[in-house]
CSV table of C-alpha atoms in Angstrom, one decimal:
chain,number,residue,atom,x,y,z
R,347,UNK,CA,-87.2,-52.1,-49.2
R,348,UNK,CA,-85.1,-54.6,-48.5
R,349,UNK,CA,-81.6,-54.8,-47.3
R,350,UNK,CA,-78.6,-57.8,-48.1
R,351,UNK,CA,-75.0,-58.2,-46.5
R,352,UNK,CA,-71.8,-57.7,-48.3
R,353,UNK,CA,-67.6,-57.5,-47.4
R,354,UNK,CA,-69.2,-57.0,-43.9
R,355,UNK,CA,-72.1,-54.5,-44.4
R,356,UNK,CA,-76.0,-54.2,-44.4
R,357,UNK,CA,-76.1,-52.9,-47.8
R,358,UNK,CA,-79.9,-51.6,-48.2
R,359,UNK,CA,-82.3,-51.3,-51.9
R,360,UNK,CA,-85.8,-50.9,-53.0
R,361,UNK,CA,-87.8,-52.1,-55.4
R,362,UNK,CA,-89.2,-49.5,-57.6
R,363,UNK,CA,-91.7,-51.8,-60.0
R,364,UNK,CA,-93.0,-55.2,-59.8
R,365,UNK,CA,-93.6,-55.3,-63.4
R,366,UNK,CA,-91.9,-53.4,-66.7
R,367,UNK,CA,-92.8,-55.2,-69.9
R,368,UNK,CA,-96.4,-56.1,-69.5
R,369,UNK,CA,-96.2,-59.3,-71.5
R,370,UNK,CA,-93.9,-61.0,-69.0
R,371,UNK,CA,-95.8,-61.9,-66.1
R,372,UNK,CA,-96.5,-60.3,-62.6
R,373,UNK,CA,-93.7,-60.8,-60.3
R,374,UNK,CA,-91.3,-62.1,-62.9
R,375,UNK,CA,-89.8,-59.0,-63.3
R,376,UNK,CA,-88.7,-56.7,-60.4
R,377,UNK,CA,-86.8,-53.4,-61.3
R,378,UNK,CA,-84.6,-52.8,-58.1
R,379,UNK,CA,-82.3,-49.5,-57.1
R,380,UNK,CA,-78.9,-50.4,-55.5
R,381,UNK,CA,-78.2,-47.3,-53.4
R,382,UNK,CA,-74.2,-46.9,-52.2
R,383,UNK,CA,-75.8,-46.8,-48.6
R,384,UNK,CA,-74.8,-49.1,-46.0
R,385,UNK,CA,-74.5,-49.2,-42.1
R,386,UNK,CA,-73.0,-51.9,-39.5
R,387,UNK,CA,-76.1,-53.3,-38.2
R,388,UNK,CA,-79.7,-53.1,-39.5
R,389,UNK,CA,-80.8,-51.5,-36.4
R,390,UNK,CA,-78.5,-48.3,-37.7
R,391,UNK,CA,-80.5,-47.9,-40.7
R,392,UNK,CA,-81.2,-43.8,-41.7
R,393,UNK,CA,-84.3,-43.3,-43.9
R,394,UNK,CA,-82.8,-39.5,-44.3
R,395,UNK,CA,-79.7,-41.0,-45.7
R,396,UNK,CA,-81.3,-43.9,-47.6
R,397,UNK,CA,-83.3,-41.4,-49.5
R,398,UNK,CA,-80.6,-38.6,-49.9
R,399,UNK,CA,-78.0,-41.4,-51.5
R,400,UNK,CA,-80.9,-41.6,-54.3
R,401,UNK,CA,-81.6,-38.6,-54.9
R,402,UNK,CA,-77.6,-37.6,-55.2
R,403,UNK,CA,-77.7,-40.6,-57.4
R,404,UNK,CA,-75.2,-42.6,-55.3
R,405,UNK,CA,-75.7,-45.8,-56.7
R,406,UNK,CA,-73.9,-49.1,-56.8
R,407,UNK,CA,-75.5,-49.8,-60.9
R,408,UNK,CA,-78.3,-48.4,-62.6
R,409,UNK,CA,-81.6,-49.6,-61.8
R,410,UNK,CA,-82.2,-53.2,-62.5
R,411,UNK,CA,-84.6,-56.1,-63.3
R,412,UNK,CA,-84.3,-58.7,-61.7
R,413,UNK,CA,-86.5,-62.1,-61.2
R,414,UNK,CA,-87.2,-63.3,-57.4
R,415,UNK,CA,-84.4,-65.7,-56.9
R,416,UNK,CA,-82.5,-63.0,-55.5
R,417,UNK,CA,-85.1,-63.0,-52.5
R,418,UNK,CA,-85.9,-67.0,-52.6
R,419,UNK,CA,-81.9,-67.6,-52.2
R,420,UNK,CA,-81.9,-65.5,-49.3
R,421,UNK,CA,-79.5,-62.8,-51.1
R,422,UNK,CA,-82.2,-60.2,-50.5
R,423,UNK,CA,-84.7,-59.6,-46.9
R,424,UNK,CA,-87.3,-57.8,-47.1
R,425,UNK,CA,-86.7,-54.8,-44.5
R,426,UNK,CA,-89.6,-52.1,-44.6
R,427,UNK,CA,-91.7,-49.9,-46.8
R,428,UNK,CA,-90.8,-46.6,-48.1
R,429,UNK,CA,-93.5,-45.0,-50.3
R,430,UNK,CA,-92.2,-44.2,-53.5
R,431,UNK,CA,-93.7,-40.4,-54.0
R,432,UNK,CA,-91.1,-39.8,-50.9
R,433,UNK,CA,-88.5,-40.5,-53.8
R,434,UNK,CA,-89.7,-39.2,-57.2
R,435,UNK,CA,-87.6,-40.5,-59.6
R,436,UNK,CA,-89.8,-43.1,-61.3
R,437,UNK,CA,-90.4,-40.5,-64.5
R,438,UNK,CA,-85.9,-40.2,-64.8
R,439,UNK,CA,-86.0,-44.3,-65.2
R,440,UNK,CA,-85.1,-45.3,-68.7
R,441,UNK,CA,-84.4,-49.2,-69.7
R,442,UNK,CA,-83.0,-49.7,-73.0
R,443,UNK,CA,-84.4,-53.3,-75.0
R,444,UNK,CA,-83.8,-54.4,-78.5
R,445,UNK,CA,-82.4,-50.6,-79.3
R,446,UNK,CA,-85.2,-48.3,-77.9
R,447,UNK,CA,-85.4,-46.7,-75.1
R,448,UNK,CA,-88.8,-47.2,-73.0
R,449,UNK,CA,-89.7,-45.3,-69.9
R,450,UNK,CA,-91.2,-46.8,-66.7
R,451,UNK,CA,-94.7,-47.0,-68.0
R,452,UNK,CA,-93.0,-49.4,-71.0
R,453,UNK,CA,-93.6,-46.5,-73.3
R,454,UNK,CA,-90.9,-45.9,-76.0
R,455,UNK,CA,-89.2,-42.5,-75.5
R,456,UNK,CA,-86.3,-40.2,-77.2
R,457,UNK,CA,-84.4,-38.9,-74.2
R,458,UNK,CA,-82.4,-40.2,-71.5
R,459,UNK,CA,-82.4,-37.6,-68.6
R,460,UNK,CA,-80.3,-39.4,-66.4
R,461,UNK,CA,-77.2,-42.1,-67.0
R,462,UNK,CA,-77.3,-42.8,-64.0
R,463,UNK,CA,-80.6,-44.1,-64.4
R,464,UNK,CA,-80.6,-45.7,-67.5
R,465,UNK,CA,-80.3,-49.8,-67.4
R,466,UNK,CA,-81.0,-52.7,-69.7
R,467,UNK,CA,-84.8,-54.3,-69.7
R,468,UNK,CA,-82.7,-57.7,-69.9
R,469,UNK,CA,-83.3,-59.6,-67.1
R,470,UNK,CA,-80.8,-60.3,-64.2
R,471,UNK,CA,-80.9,-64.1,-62.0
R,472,UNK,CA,-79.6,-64.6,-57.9
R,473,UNK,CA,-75.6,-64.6,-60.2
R,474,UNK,CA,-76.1,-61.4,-61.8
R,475,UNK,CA,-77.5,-58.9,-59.0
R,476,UNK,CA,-74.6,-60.5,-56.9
R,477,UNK,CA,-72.1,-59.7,-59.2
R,478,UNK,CA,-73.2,-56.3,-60.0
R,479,UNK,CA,-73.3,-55.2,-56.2
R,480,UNK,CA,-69.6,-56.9,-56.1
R,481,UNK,CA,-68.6,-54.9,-59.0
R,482,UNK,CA,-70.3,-51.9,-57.3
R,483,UNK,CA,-68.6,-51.6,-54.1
R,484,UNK,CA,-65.5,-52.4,-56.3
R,485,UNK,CA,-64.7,-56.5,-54.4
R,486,UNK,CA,-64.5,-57.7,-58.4
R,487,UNK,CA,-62.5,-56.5,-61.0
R,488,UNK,CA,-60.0,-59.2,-62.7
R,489,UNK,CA,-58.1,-57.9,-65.0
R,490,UNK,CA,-58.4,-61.1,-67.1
R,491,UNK,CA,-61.6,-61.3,-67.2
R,492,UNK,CA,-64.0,-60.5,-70.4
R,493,UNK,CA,-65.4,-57.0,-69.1
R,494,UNK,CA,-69.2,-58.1,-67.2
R,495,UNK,CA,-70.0,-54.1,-68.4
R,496,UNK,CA,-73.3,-52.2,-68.4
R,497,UNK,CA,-72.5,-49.7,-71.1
R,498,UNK,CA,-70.5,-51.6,-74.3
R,499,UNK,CA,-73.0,-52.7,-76.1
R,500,UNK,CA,-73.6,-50.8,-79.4
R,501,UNK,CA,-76.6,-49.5,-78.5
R,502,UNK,CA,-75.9,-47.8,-75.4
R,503,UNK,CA,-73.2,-46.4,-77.2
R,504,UNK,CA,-74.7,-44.8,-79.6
R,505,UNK,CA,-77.3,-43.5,-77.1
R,506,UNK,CA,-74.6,-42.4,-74.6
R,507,UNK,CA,-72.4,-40.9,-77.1
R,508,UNK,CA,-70.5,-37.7,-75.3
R,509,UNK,CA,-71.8,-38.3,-72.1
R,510,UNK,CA,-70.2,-38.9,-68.8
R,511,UNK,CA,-70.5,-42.4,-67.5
R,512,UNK,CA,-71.7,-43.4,-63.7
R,513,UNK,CA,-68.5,-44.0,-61.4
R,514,UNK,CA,-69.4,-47.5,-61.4
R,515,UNK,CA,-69.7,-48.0,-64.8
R,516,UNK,CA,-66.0,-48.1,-64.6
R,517,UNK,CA,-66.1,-50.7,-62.0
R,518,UNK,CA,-67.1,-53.3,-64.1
R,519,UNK,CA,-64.1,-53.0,-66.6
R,520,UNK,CA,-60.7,-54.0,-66.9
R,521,UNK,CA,-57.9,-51.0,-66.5
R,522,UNK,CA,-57.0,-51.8,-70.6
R,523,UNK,CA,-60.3,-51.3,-71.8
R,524,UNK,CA,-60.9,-48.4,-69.3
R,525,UNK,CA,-58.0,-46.6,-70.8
R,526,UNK,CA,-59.4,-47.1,-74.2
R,527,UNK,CA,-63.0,-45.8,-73.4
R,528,UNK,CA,-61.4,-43.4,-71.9
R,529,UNK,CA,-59.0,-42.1,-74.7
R,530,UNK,CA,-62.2,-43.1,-77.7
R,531,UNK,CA,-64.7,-41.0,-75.1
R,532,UNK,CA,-67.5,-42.9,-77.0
R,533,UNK,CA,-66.9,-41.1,-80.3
């Protein structure tokens, strides 16, 4: 686990796999869930509460890889272990790459179960995984801006098609091309 402080919060994560795609190297690649759980201090952290926020799926993003600047920079501390079988949710991870779907064991798959837990095998630096927890918690959202979005590319589209979307998908997009999604529904 580790936890990282945001708009004056111990925001707190875990890393679910140190490696997805076997031919990038060990470490390079670290698949991390962004729970919507926070507390004041450290000290007030709530394993109970930790673990229900995943399993209601009360996430900031869907899972994510990430490399280790996130930790090197100091964005990330490491906080303390939870075992993994306490969660169960490895085998509802999906990571879409190149338009196929591969499951946590980098085996290609037909199904998503879960939204919620379905994220891109593209890799995310220190910049990224601080902008997606921004977006998250909902601190960035210019109008202006060219939509940083988890869910527009034509793939996911056509793999998402009919579905409802994550509350934070929505997040991470302008109010113009939110009202468009919205009215299009992915059709």
């Amino acid at each position: 686990m580790f936890y990282y402080f945001i708009n004056g919060k111990f925001y707190f994560g875990i890393v679910l796999l140190t490696q997805l795609n076997p031919s990038i190297k060990e470490g390079v690649d670290i698949t991390v869930l962004l729970p919507n759980y926070f507390e004041s201090s450290i000290e007030n952290f709530k394993k109970e509460s930790f673990i229900n926020g995943i399993y209601d799926r009360n996430l900031l993003a869907p899972q994510t890889i990430i490399n280790k600047r996130a930790w090197l920079l100091g964005f990330f501390v490491n906080f303390k272990t939870i075992e993994l079988s306490e969660l169960n949710i490895l085998e509802f991870l999906r990571f879409e790459a190149w338009g196929k779907v591969y499951d946590y064991n980098y085996q290609e798959v037909n199904n998503i179960p879960e939204l919620s837990l379905f994220g891109s095998a593209g890799l995310y630096g220190y910049e990224g995984i601080e902008y997606l927890t921004q977006v998250g918690i909902g601190l960035c959202c210019d109008e202006n801006e060219d939509p940083y979005s988890y869910y527009t590319h034509e793939n996911f589209q056509k793999m998402i098609k009919g579905r409802s979307l994550p509350y934070w998908y929505y997040n991470s997009i302008s109010k113009n091309k939110f009202l468009r999604l919205k009215n299009d529904n992915f059709k």
